[in-house]
Coordinates of C-alpha atoms in Angstrom, one line a residue:
X1214 CA 181.8 83.9 185.0
X1215 CA 178.4 83.0 184.3
X1216 CA 175.2 83.5 182.9
X1217 CA 171.5 82.9 183.4
X1218 CA 170.1 79.8 181.8
X1219 CA 168.0 80.5 178.8
X1220 CA 169.7 83.7 178.4
X1221 CA 170.4 84.3 174.6
X1222 CA 174.5 84.0 174.2
X1223 CA 176.1 87.5 173.4
X1224 CA 176.9 88.6 170.0
X1225 CA 179.1 91.5 168.4
X1226 CA 176.7 94.4 168.3
X1227 CA 176.3 95.9 164.4
X1228 CA 176.6 99.6 165.2
X1229 CA 176.6 103.1 163.3
X1230 CA 179.2 104.4 166.0
X1231 CA 182.9 103.5 166.9
X1232 CA 182.8 99.8 168.0
X1233 CA 185.3 98.3 171.0
X1234 CA 187.6 95.9 169.9
X1235 CA 187.2 92.0 170.8
X1236 CA 189.6 91.9 173.0
X1237 CA 188.4 94.8 175.2
X1238 CA 184.8 92.8 175.7
X1239 CA 184.8 90.1 178.5
X1240 CA 183.6 86.9 177.6
X1241 CA 180.2 86.6 177.8
X1242 CA 179.6 90.0 178.6
X1243 CA 175.5 91.0 177.7
X1244 CA 174.3 94.3 175.9
X1245 CA 172.1 96.7 178.1
X1246 CA 168.8 95.9 176.0
X1247 CA 166.0 98.9 175.6
X1248 CA 163.7 96.5 177.6
X1249 CA 166.0 95.6 180.6
X1250 CA 166.9 99.6 180.3
X1251 CA 163.6 100.6 180.8
X1252 CA 163.0 98.1 183.7
X1253 CA 165.7 99.7 185.2
X1254 CA 164.6 103.6 184.6
X1255 CA 160.9 102.0 186.3
X1256 CA 162.6 101.4 189.4
X1257 CA 163.4 105.3 189.9
X1258 CA 161.8 106.9 192.7
X1259 CA 158.8 108.9 192.4
X1260 CA 159.0 112.2 190.5
X1261 CA 158.6 114.2 193.6
X1262 CA 161.5 113.1 195.2
X1263 CA 164.7 115.1 194.2
X1264 CA 167.1 113.0 192.0
X1265 CA 169.7 115.6 190.8
X1266 CA 171.5 115.1 187.8
X1267 CA 173.7 117.7 187.6
X1268 CA 176.3 119.8 189.6
X1269 CA 174.3 123.0 189.6
X1270 CA 171.7 121.2 191.1
X1271 CA 173.6 120.6 194.3
X1272 CA 175.2 124.5 194.1
X1273 CA 171.4 125.3 194.3
X1274 CA 171.0 123.3 197.0
X1275 CA 173.4 124.8 199.0
X1276 CA 172.9 128.2 198.2
X1277 CA 169.0 127.4 199.2
X1278 CA 170.7 126.2 202.8
X1279 CA 172.7 129.3 203.2
X1280 CA 169.5 131.2 202.3
X1281 CA 166.7 129.4 204.7
X1282 CA 169.6 129.2 207.5
X1283 CA 169.8 133.3 207.4
X1284 CA 166.0 133.6 207.3
X1285 CA 165.4 131.0 210.4
X1286 CA 168.1 133.3 212.3
X1287 CA 167.4 136.7 211.4
X1288 CA 163.5 136.8 211.0
X1289 CA 162.1 133.8 213.1
X1290 CA 164.7 134.2 215.8
X1291 CA 165.9 130.4 215.8
X1292 CA 169.3 129.5 217.4
X1293 CA 172.4 129.4 214.7
X1294 CA 172.7 125.5 215.3
X1295 CA 168.6 124.8 214.6
X1296 CA 168.5 127.1 211.7
X1297 CA 171.6 125.6 210.3
X1298 CA 170.6 121.7 210.6
X1299 CA 167.2 122.3 209.7
X1300 CA 168.4 124.3 206.5
X1301 CA 170.9 121.3 205.7
X1302 CA 168.8 118.7 205.4
X1303 CA 167.6 120.1 202.0
X1304 CA 171.2 119.7 201.0
X1305 CA 171.7 116.2 202.1
X1306 CA 168.9 114.9 200.4
X1307 CA 170.2 116.2 197.1
X1308 CA 173.7 115.2 197.7
X1309 CA 174.0 112.6 200.7
X1310 CA 170.5 111.0 201.5
X1311 CA 172.6 108.4 203.6
X1312 CA 172.6 111.2 206.4
X1313 CA 168.8 111.9 206.5
X1314 CA 167.5 108.7 207.9
X1315 CA 169.7 109.2 211.2
X1316 CA 169.8 112.8 211.0
X1317 CA 166.1 113.6 210.8
X1318 CA 164.3 112.2 213.2
X1319 CA 167.2 113.3 216.0
X1320 CA 166.7 116.8 215.1
X1321 CA 163.0 116.6 215.0
X1322 CA 163.7 115.5 218.8
X1323 CA 165.9 118.3 219.5
X1324 CA 163.8 120.7 218.6
X1325 CA 160.9 119.4 220.0
X1326 CA 162.6 119.0 223.6
X1327 CA 164.8 121.9 223.5
X1328 CA 162.7 124.2 221.3
X1329 CA 165.8 126.6 220.7
X1330 CA 164.0 129.8 220.2
X1331 CA 160.6 128.4 218.4
X1332 CA 157.1 128.3 218.5
X1333 CA 154.9 125.5 218.7
X1334 CA 153.3 126.0 215.2
X1335 CA 157.1 126.5 214.0
X1336 CA 158.0 123.1 215.9
X1337 CA 155.5 121.2 214.2
X1338 CA 156.2 123.1 210.6
X1339 CA 159.5 121.8 211.0
X1340 CA 158.7 118.5 212.3
X1341 CA 156.5 117.9 208.9
X1342 CA 159.2 119.6 206.6
X1343 CA 161.8 116.8 208.2
X1344 CA 158.9 113.9 207.8
X1345 CA 158.6 114.8 204.3
X1346 CA 162.4 114.9 203.6
X1347 CA 163.2 111.5 205.9
X1348 CA 160.4 109.9 203.2
X1349 CA 161.9 111.3 200.4
X1350 CA 165.1 109.8 201.5
X1351 CA 164.1 106.5 202.3
X1352 CA 162.3 106.3 198.9
X1353 CA 165.5 107.3 197.1
X1354 CA 167.3 104.4 199.2
X1355 CA 164.7 101.8 198.5
X1356 CA 165.0 102.4 195.0
X1357 CA 168.7 101.9 194.6
X1358 CA 168.2 98.5 195.7
X1359 CA 165.9 97.8 193.2
X1360 CA 168.4 99.8 190.0
X1361 CA 171.1 97.1 191.6
X1362 CA 168.5 94.1 191.3
X1363 CA 167.5 95.3 188.1
X1364 CA 170.9 96.1 186.5
X1365 CA 172.0 92.5 187.6
X1366 CA 169.3 90.8 185.9
X1367 CA 170.5 92.5 182.8
X1368 CA 173.8 91.6 183.1
X1369 CA 173.1 88.0 183.1
X1370 CA 175.4 86.6 185.9
X1371 CA 178.7 88.3 183.6
X1372 CA 181.5 89.4 185.4
X1373 CA 185.3 90.0 185.1
X1374 CA 187.6 91.9 187.0
X1375 CA 188.2 95.7 186.7
X1376 CA 191.1 96.6 184.5
X1377 CA 192.8 98.8 186.8
X1378 CA 192.6 96.7 189.8
X1379 CA 196.0 96.9 190.4
X1380 CA 196.8 100.7 190.0
X1381 CA 196.5 103.1 192.9
X1382 CA 192.5 104.7 193.7
X1383 CA 193.0 108.4 194.0
X1384 CA 188.7 108.6 194.1
X1385 CA 187.8 110.5 197.1
X1386 CA 191.0 112.2 198.3
X1387 CA 190.3 115.7 197.2
X1388 CA 186.8 115.8 198.6
X1389 CA 188.5 114.2 201.8
X1390 CA 190.6 117.3 202.1
X1391 CA 188.5 119.9 200.9
X1392 CA 185.8 118.4 203.6
X1393 CA 188.5 118.8 206.1
X1394 CA 189.1 122.3 205.4
X1395 CA 185.7 123.3 205.4
X1396 CA 184.9 121.6 208.5
X1397 CA 188.0 123.0 210.4
X1398 CA 186.6 127.0 209.2
X1399 CA 183.2 126.4 210.3
X1400 CA 184.4 125.1 213.8
X1401 CA 187.0 127.5 214.1
X1402 CA 184.6 130.5 213.3
X1403 CA 182.0 129.2 215.8
X1404 CA 185.1 128.9 218.7
X1405 CA 185.8 132.6 217.6
X1406 CA 182.2 133.7 217.9
X1407 CA 181.4 131.9 221.3
X1408 CA 184.4 134.2 222.6
X1409 CA 184.0 137.0 220.5
X1410 CA 180.7 137.7 219.7
X1411 CA 179.8 140.5 217.1
X1412 CA 178.1 143.5 218.6
X1413 CA 175.3 143.4 216.4
X1414 CA 172.0 141.4 217.3
X1415 CA 171.6 140.4 213.4
X1416 CA 175.5 139.5 213.0
X1417 CA 175.2 137.4 216.6
X1418 CA 172.7 135.6 214.8
X1419 CA 173.7 135.3 211.3
X1420 CA 177.4 134.8 211.6
X1421 CA 177.1 131.6 214.0
X1422 CA 174.5 130.0 212.0
X1423 CA 176.6 130.7 208.6
X1424 CA 179.6 129.1 210.1
X1425 CA 177.4 126.2 211.3
X1426 CA 176.7 125.8 207.4
X1427 CA 180.0 125.9 206.3
X1428 CA 180.8 122.7 209.0
X1429 CA 177.8 121.0 207.7
X1430 CA 178.9 121.5 204.1
X1431 CA 182.5 120.1 205.4
X1432 CA 181.0 117.2 207.1
X1433 CA 178.8 116.7 203.6
X1434 CA 182.0 116.4 201.6
X1435 CA 183.8 114.2 204.2
X1436 CA 181.1 111.8 203.8
X1437 CA 180.9 111.9 200.1
X1438 CA 184.5 111.3 200.0
X1439 CA 184.8 108.4 202.4
X1440 CA 181.6 106.5 200.5
X1441 CA 183.0 107.3 196.9
X1442 CA 186.0 105.8 197.7
X1443 CA 184.6 103.0 199.9
X1444 CA 182.6 101.9 196.6
X1445 CA 185.3 102.6 194.4
X1446 CA 187.3 100.4 196.4
X1447 CA 184.7 98.1 197.0
X1448 CA 184.3 97.5 192.8
X1449 CA 187.7 96.5 192.7
X1450 CA 187.8 93.8 195.2
X1451 CA 186.2 91.4 193.2
X1452 CA 185.2 90.6 189.9
X1453 CA 182.4 93.1 188.7
X1454 CA 179.0 92.6 186.3
X1455 CA 179.5 93.6 183.3
X1456 CA 177.4 94.9 180.4
X1457 CA 177.8 96.7 176.9
X1458 CA 176.5 100.2 176.4
X1459 CA 176.6 103.3 174.8
X1460 CA 178.4 106.3 175.5
X1461 CA 178.9 109.9 174.6
X1462 CA 180.5 113.2 175.9
X1463 CA 177.8 115.6 177.3
X1464 CA 177.9 119.2 176.4
X1465 CA 178.5 120.0 180.3
X1466 CA 181.4 117.6 180.1
X1467 CA 179.6 114.6 181.9
X1468 CA 179.7 111.0 180.2
X1469 CA 176.0 110.1 179.4
X1470 CA 175.1 106.3 179.3
X1471 CA 172.5 104.7 176.7
X1472 CA 171.6 101.3 176.1
X1473 CA 173.3 99.3 173.8
X1474 CA 170.4 99.7 171.1
X1475 CA 169.8 103.4 171.6
X1476 CA 171.9 104.2 168.1
X1477 CA 169.6 107.3 168.3
X1478 CA 170.7 108.3 171.7
X1479 CA 167.3 108.9 172.2
X1480 CA 167.0 108.5 176.1
X1481 CA 170.3 108.8 177.9
X1482 CA 169.7 106.6 181.4
X1483 CA 172.1 108.6 183.8
X1484 CA 175.5 111.0 183.7
X1485 CA 178.5 109.9 185.7
X1486 CA 181.6 112.3 185.8
X1487 CA 184.7 110.2 184.5
X1488 CA 188.1 110.7 184.6
X1489 CA 190.5 108.7 182.4
X1490 CA 193.3 106.5 183.4
X1491 CA 196.8 106.5 182.0
X1492 CA 198.9 104.1 181.9
X1493 CA 202.2 105.8 184.1
X1494 CA 204.5 102.5 183.0
X1495 CA 204.5 104.4 179.2
X1496 CA 206.3 107.7 180.4
X1497 CA 208.9 108.1 177.7
X1498 CA 210.9 110.9 179.6
X1499 CA 210.7 114.4 179.2
X1500 CA 210.3 114.9 175.5
X1501 CA 207.5 112.4 175.5
X1502 CA 205.6 114.0 178.3
X1503 CA 205.8 117.0 176.9
X1504 CA 204.7 115.7 173.3
X1505 CA 201.6 113.8 175.5
X1506 CA 200.7 117.5 177.3
X1507 CA 200.6 118.9 173.8
X1508 CA 198.3 116.1 172.5
X1509 CA 196.2 116.5 175.9
X1510 CA 196.0 120.4 175.1
X1511 CA 194.9 120.0 171.8
X1512 CA 192.2 117.4 172.5
X1513 CA 191.1 119.6 175.1
X1514 CA 190.9 122.9 173.4
X1515 CA 189.0 120.4 170.1
X1516 CA 186.0 119.2 173.0
X1517 CA 186.1 123.0 174.1
X1518 CA 185.5 124.5 170.7
X1519 CA 182.6 121.3 170.0
X1520 CA 179.6 122.6 170.8
X1521 CA 177.0 120.1 172.2
X1522 CA 177.4 116.5 173.1
X1523 CA 180.5 114.3 171.7
X1524 CA 179.5 111.2 169.2
X1525 CA 178.1 108.6 170.5
X1526 CA 180.5 105.2 171.1
X1527 CA 180.7 101.8 171.9
X1528 CA 181.8 100.4 175.5
X1529 CA 181.6 98.4 178.5
X1530 CA 180.7 99.0 181.7
X1531 CA 182.0 97.7 184.9
X1532 CA 179.8 97.9 188.1
X1533 CA 176.1 97.6 188.6
X1534 CA 174.6 101.4 188.0
X1535 CA 172.5 102.6 190.7
X1536 CA 172.2 106.2 191.9
X1537 CA 175.3 107.1 193.9
X1538 CA 177.3 104.3 192.5
X1539 CA 180.7 104.0 191.3
X1540 CA 181.4 102.6 188.3
X1541 CA 184.0 102.1 185.3
X1542 CA 184.1 102.3 181.7
X1543 CA 185.9 100.9 178.7
X1544 CA 185.2 102.8 175.7
X1545 CA 186.0 103.1 171.6
X1546 CA 188.2 106.3 170.7
X1547 CA 186.5 108.7 168.9
X1548 CA 189.3 107.7 166.3
X1549 CA 188.5 104.5 164.1
X1550 CA 192.5 103.6 164.9
X1551 CA 192.4 104.8 168.0
X1552 CA 193.1 102.8 171.2
X1553 CA 190.1 102.0 173.8
X1554 CA 190.0 104.5 176.9
X1555 CA 190.1 103.2 180.3
X1556 CA 187.8 105.8 182.5
X1557 CA 187.3 105.8 186.3
X1558 CA 184.2 107.5 187.9
X1559 CA 185.2 110.6 189.4
X1560 CA 181.8 111.1 190.9
X1561 CA 178.4 109.1 191.6
X1562 CA 176.3 107.7 189.4
X1563 CA 173.4 110.2 188.2
X1564 CA 170.0 108.6 187.1
X1565 CA 167.9 110.7 184.7
X1566 CA 164.2 111.1 185.5
X1567 CA 161.9 111.9 182.9
X1568 CA 160.7 115.0 184.5
X1569 CA 164.6 116.1 184.5
X1570 CA 164.5 115.3 181.1
X1571 CA 162.0 117.5 180.2
X1572 CA 163.6 120.4 182.3
X1573 CA 166.8 119.5 180.5
X1574 CA 165.3 119.7 176.8
X1575 CA 163.0 123.1 177.9
X1576 CA 166.4 124.8 178.8
X1577 CA 168.3 123.5 175.8
X1578 CA 165.7 124.9 173.3
X1579 CA 165.7 128.6 175.3
X1580 CA 169.4 128.1 175.3
X1581 CA 169.5 127.5 171.2
X1582 CA 167.0 130.1 171.4
X1583 CA 169.2 132.8 172.9
X1584 CA 172.4 131.3 171.0
X1585 CA 170.6 132.2 167.7
X1586 CA 170.0 135.4 168.9
X1587 CA 173.5 136.0 170.0
X1588 CA 175.2 134.2 166.8
X1589 CA 173.1 136.9 164.4
X1590 CA 174.5 139.7 166.7
X1591 CA 177.8 138.7 166.5
X1592 CA 177.4 138.2 162.8
X1593 CA 176.3 141.8 162.3
X1594 CA 178.8 143.0 164.3
X1595 CA 181.4 141.2 162.4
X1596 CA 180.5 142.3 159.3
X1597 CA 180.1 146.1 160.7
X1598 CA 183.8 146.0 161.7
X1599 CA 185.1 144.4 158.5
X1600 CA 182.5 147.0 156.0
X1601 CA 184.2 150.1 158.3
X1602 CA 187.9 148.4 158.3
X1603 CA 187.5 147.7 154.5
X1604 CA 186.4 151.5 154.1
X1605 CA 189.2 153.0 155.8
X1606 CA 192.1 151.0 153.5
X1607 CA 189.9 152.3 150.4
X1608 CA 190.6 155.8 151.7
X1609 CA 194.8 155.9 151.8
X1610 CA 197.5 153.9 150.8
X1611 CA 197.8 153.5 154.7
X1612 CA 194.8 153.1 155.9
X1613 CA 194.3 156.2 158.8
X1614 CA 192.4 152.9 160.6
X1615 CA 195.0 150.6 160.1
X1616 CA 198.0 152.6 160.6
X1617 CA 197.4 152.6 164.4
X1618 CA 196.1 150.5 167.3
X1619 CA 192.7 149.7 168.1
X1620 CA 191.5 150.0 171.8
X1621 CA 188.4 148.6 173.6
X1622 CA 188.3 149.8 177.2
X1623 CA 185.5 148.9 180.2
X1624 CA 182.3 151.0 180.0
X1625 CA 179.7 152.5 182.3
X1626 CA 178.4 149.2 182.8
X1627 CA 181.5 147.8 184.1
X1628 CA 182.0 150.9 186.3
X1629 CA 178.8 150.6 187.5
X1630 CA 178.8 147.1 188.7
X1631 CA 181.9 148.1 190.4
X1632 CA 180.5 150.7 192.4
X1633 CA 177.4 148.5 193.0
X1634 CA 180.2 145.9 194.6
X1635 CA 181.9 148.6 196.6
X1636 CA 178.6 149.5 198.2
X1637 CA 177.7 145.7 198.9
X1638 CA 180.9 145.3 200.2
X1639 CA 180.8 147.9 202.5
X1640 CA 177.5 147.2 203.7
X1641 CA 178.7 143.8 204.9
X1642 CA 180.8 145.4 207.8
X1643 CA 180.0 148.7 208.3
X1644 CA 177.0 148.0 211.0
X1645 CA 179.6 146.3 212.8
X1646 CA 182.0 147.5 216.0
X1647 CA 184.7 146.5 217.8
X1648 CA 187.2 143.6 216.4
X1649 CA 184.9 142.6 213.6
X1650 CA 184.4 145.9 211.9
X1651 CA 188.0 145.7 211.4
X1652 CA 188.3 141.7 210.4
X1653 CA 185.6 142.2 207.8
X1654 CA 186.7 145.3 206.7
X1655 CA 190.3 144.5 206.0
X1656 CA 188.8 141.1 204.4
X1657 CA 186.3 142.9 202.1
X1658 CA 189.3 145.7 201.6
X1659 CA 191.6 143.0 200.1
X1660 CA 189.2 141.2 197.7
X1661 CA 187.7 144.6 196.1
X1662 CA 191.2 145.7 196.1
X1663 CA 192.2 142.9 193.5
X1664 CA 188.8 142.7 191.7
X1665 CA 187.7 146.6 191.4
X1666 CA 190.8 148.0 189.4
X1667 CA 190.2 145.4 186.4
X1668 CA 186.4 146.2 186.5
X1669 CA 186.9 149.9 186.3
X1670 CA 190.1 150.2 183.8
X1671 CA 190.1 146.9 181.8
X1672 CA 191.8 147.8 178.6
X1673 CA 192.5 145.4 175.1
X1674 CA 195.0 146.8 172.6
X1675 CA 195.4 145.4 168.8
X1676 CA 198.5 146.0 166.7
X1677 CA 199.7 144.1 164.1
X1678 CA 201.6 141.9 166.2
X1679 CA 198.4 140.8 168.2
X1680 CA 196.8 141.8 171.8
X1681 CA 197.8 143.8 174.8
X1682 CA 195.8 143.1 178.0
X1683 CA 196.4 145.2 180.6
X1684 CA 196.6 143.7 184.3
X1685 CA 197.7 144.3 188.1
X1686 CA 201.3 143.8 187.1
X1687 CA 201.3 145.5 183.7
X1688 CA 199.8 144.2 180.0
X1689 CA 200.3 141.0 178.6
X1690 CA 200.5 140.2 175.0
X1691 CA 198.8 137.6 173.3
X1692 CA 199.8 137.1 169.9
X1693 CA 197.3 137.1 167.1
X1694 CA 198.3 133.1 165.9
X1695 CA 198.4 132.2 169.7
X1696 CA 194.8 133.2 170.1
X1697 CA 192.5 130.0 170.8
X1698 CA 189.4 131.4 172.4
X1699 CA 187.2 135.2 171.5
X1700 CA 184.1 134.9 172.9
X1701 CA 181.2 136.5 174.4
X1702 CA 179.3 133.6 176.7
X1703 CA 176.6 134.8 178.5
X1704 CA 177.8 137.6 180.9
X1705 CA 181.9 137.2 180.0
X1706 CA 184.1 138.6 177.4
X1707 CA 186.8 135.5 177.2
X1708 CA 189.7 135.6 175.3
X1709 CA 192.4 132.4 175.9
X1710 CA 195.7 131.6 174.0
X1711 CA 196.6 127.7 172.8
X1712 CA 199.8 128.5 175.1
X1713 CA 199.6 126.6 178.4
X1714 CA 201.2 129.1 180.3
X1715 CA 198.9 131.7 179.5
X1716 CA 196.3 132.8 181.9
X1717 CA 193.1 133.6 180.3
X1718 CA 191.7 136.6 180.6
X1719 CA 187.9 137.7 181.2
X1720 CA 185.6 140.4 182.2
X1721 CA 182.0 140.2 183.7
X1722 CA 179.1 142.3 183.6
X1723 CA 175.4 141.9 183.6
X1724 CA 173.1 141.6 180.7
X1725 CA 169.3 141.2 179.9
X1726 CA 169.1 138.7 176.6
X1727 CA 164.9 139.6 176.2
X1728 CA 165.3 143.2 176.0
X1729 CA 168.7 142.9 173.4
X1730 CA 166.7 140.2 171.3
X1731 CA 163.6 142.5 171.6
X1732 CA 164.9 145.5 170.2
X1733 CA 167.9 144.7 168.8
X1734 CA 170.4 145.9 171.0
X1735 CA 174.0 145.0 170.7
X1736 CA 175.6 144.5 173.9
X1737 CA 179.3 145.7 174.2
X1738 CA 180.7 142.5 174.9
X1739 CA 179.1 141.2 171.8
X1740 CA 180.6 143.6 169.7
X1741 CA 184.2 143.9 170.9
X1742 CA 184.5 140.1 170.4
X1743 CA 183.0 140.4 167.0
X1744 CA 185.7 143.0 166.3
X1745 CA 188.4 141.4 167.8
X1746 CA 187.3 138.2 165.9
X1747 CA 187.0 139.8 162.8
X1748 CA 190.7 141.2 163.0
X1749 CA 191.9 137.6 164.3
X1750 CA 190.6 135.6 161.2
X1751 CA 191.3 138.2 158.4
X1752 CA 194.7 139.4 158.9
X1753 CA 194.2 142.5 156.1
X1754 CA 192.1 144.1 158.6
X1755 CA 194.5 144.1 161.1
X1756 CA 196.3 147.2 162.3
X1757 CA 199.6 148.0 160.1
X1758 CA 201.1 149.7 163.4
X1759 CA 202.8 148.2 166.7
X1760 CA 201.7 149.7 170.2
X1761 CA 204.0 151.5 171.6
X1762 CA 204.7 151.5 175.6
X1763 CA 202.6 153.8 176.5
X1764 CA 199.6 152.6 174.0
X1765 CA 199.8 148.9 175.6
X1766 CA 197.5 149.8 178.9
X1767 CA 199.2 151.1 182.1
X1768 CA 199.6 148.4 185.1
X1769 CA 196.4 148.6 187.4
X1770 CA 198.4 148.1 190.9
X1771 CA 198.4 151.8 191.4
X1772 CA 194.7 152.3 191.1
X1773 CA 194.5 149.1 193.4
X1774 CA 196.7 151.1 195.7
X1775 CA 194.6 154.0 195.6
X1776 CA 191.6 152.3 196.8
X1777 CA 193.3 149.8 199.5
X1778 CA 194.3 153.4 200.9
X1779 CA 191.2 155.0 200.5
X1780 CA 189.4 151.9 202.0
X1781 CA 191.5 151.9 205.3
X1782 CA 191.0 155.7 205.6
X1783 CA 187.4 155.0 205.6
X1784 CA 188.1 151.7 207.9
X1785 CA 189.8 154.0 210.5
X1786 CA 188.2 157.2 210.4
X1787 CA 184.5 156.9 209.3
X1788 CA 182.0 155.0 212.2

């Protein structure tokens, strides 16, 4: 370990945040100052180069790839493999730019030579798109080298062995398995469609194009797993550069890293998904493991209940941060007497550009406005429920409203959504004939038989002990003292329990926030959540009676059976 001559010797940081124990800071570890952090940010690629910072950006790129492949195959008449490969380059530019410098020139040559169902103008446009994607990928890869150099300069030559160097490395295993499954599914679908092509011309192009996209996504996931595992192993092969930084848990669960002197958390440098490493040798038997599981569940529930980002903490960063890097963090615990946490990256480092921060800030303001409006509507609903319950209680000794039980059921909006899903599912395969007609019909019927009964007939019953939630196999009970979550989050009505064995309950329906805010409308899910929350918080408002067997809600499997039989009959007898 060494330090660059002329650099000031490291000194303990004086921070208004939880600090690390001196034993957790390697000798000679320097603070990543704001000056060096600005130089690192200046090394990022130009603003027009896509630099995804969140998982949803990658999901958007994948959705765009599917849509572009379908449009090229159906409307432009491209061969499925060409449509899929061209559309996948947008996904690769965001997720795996390492692929693009090789794949883009190769595809451009194939399009020019083979011209798979394209005209010369279309080929020229496709070549221009590939050239732009290639240039963006190269700029992003070149920027990575600059980021590594400037991070190394900030570290001043200080390095230390990783604390988890001797532990098993699990990084990339999940991605390798998922990538292999997706690749096998895509190739299998291609093999089936080549031997048994669909009868409809549109399906004969759309289904193979979709299979190519699935195979391409599988390849992308495999490459991500291999690169992540390789980089994580290389990080542990030798002493890694170290830097003192500040970190906090972001609102989305990823860890945000700041310069060591940015105690106001004004400018996050990058995000990275991390997994806490626990010492396997510290196991204390079954009882100890149960206690640890309960503590982990309580910590998880506390993080879920917390709104916004977590507190700022001091940390030591092992490894050079750059776009796509693997790192390790030793962070101070949130509690003053807690042990430092060892956190290994479970995803690549994702730098945050100024444009992404501006978009995130604008989105946060819009989200805060929506949440404030929803909070006001929920408060009004809760107050109305409380007034109604107290008025009923004052009308008699037992209170007619409290003596029985309360019910909430699926409404018109839920049933309309279920009907639209039914019509959409039937449109996917009804124009098919032969084997594909039955294969797609059986798959769609199975999915709809599982989902539609809940949308058509969900029911919540409240009595003095708790809530009864109906389901396919019958009602489940959620005791008042076990409730952990009652919320309407966007389009989802959600209930959950503190018991790990309880599977969370939810229902979904569309909503139009601007319409609700403009006219002061109260969404049915908001009112349901407000009423249940009022009963949960105030035991005096709860029903005084117990729900009988017939009041708890009937099993939904008979409805699923009826829907399945009707669907099968339509599949067999209707053309």
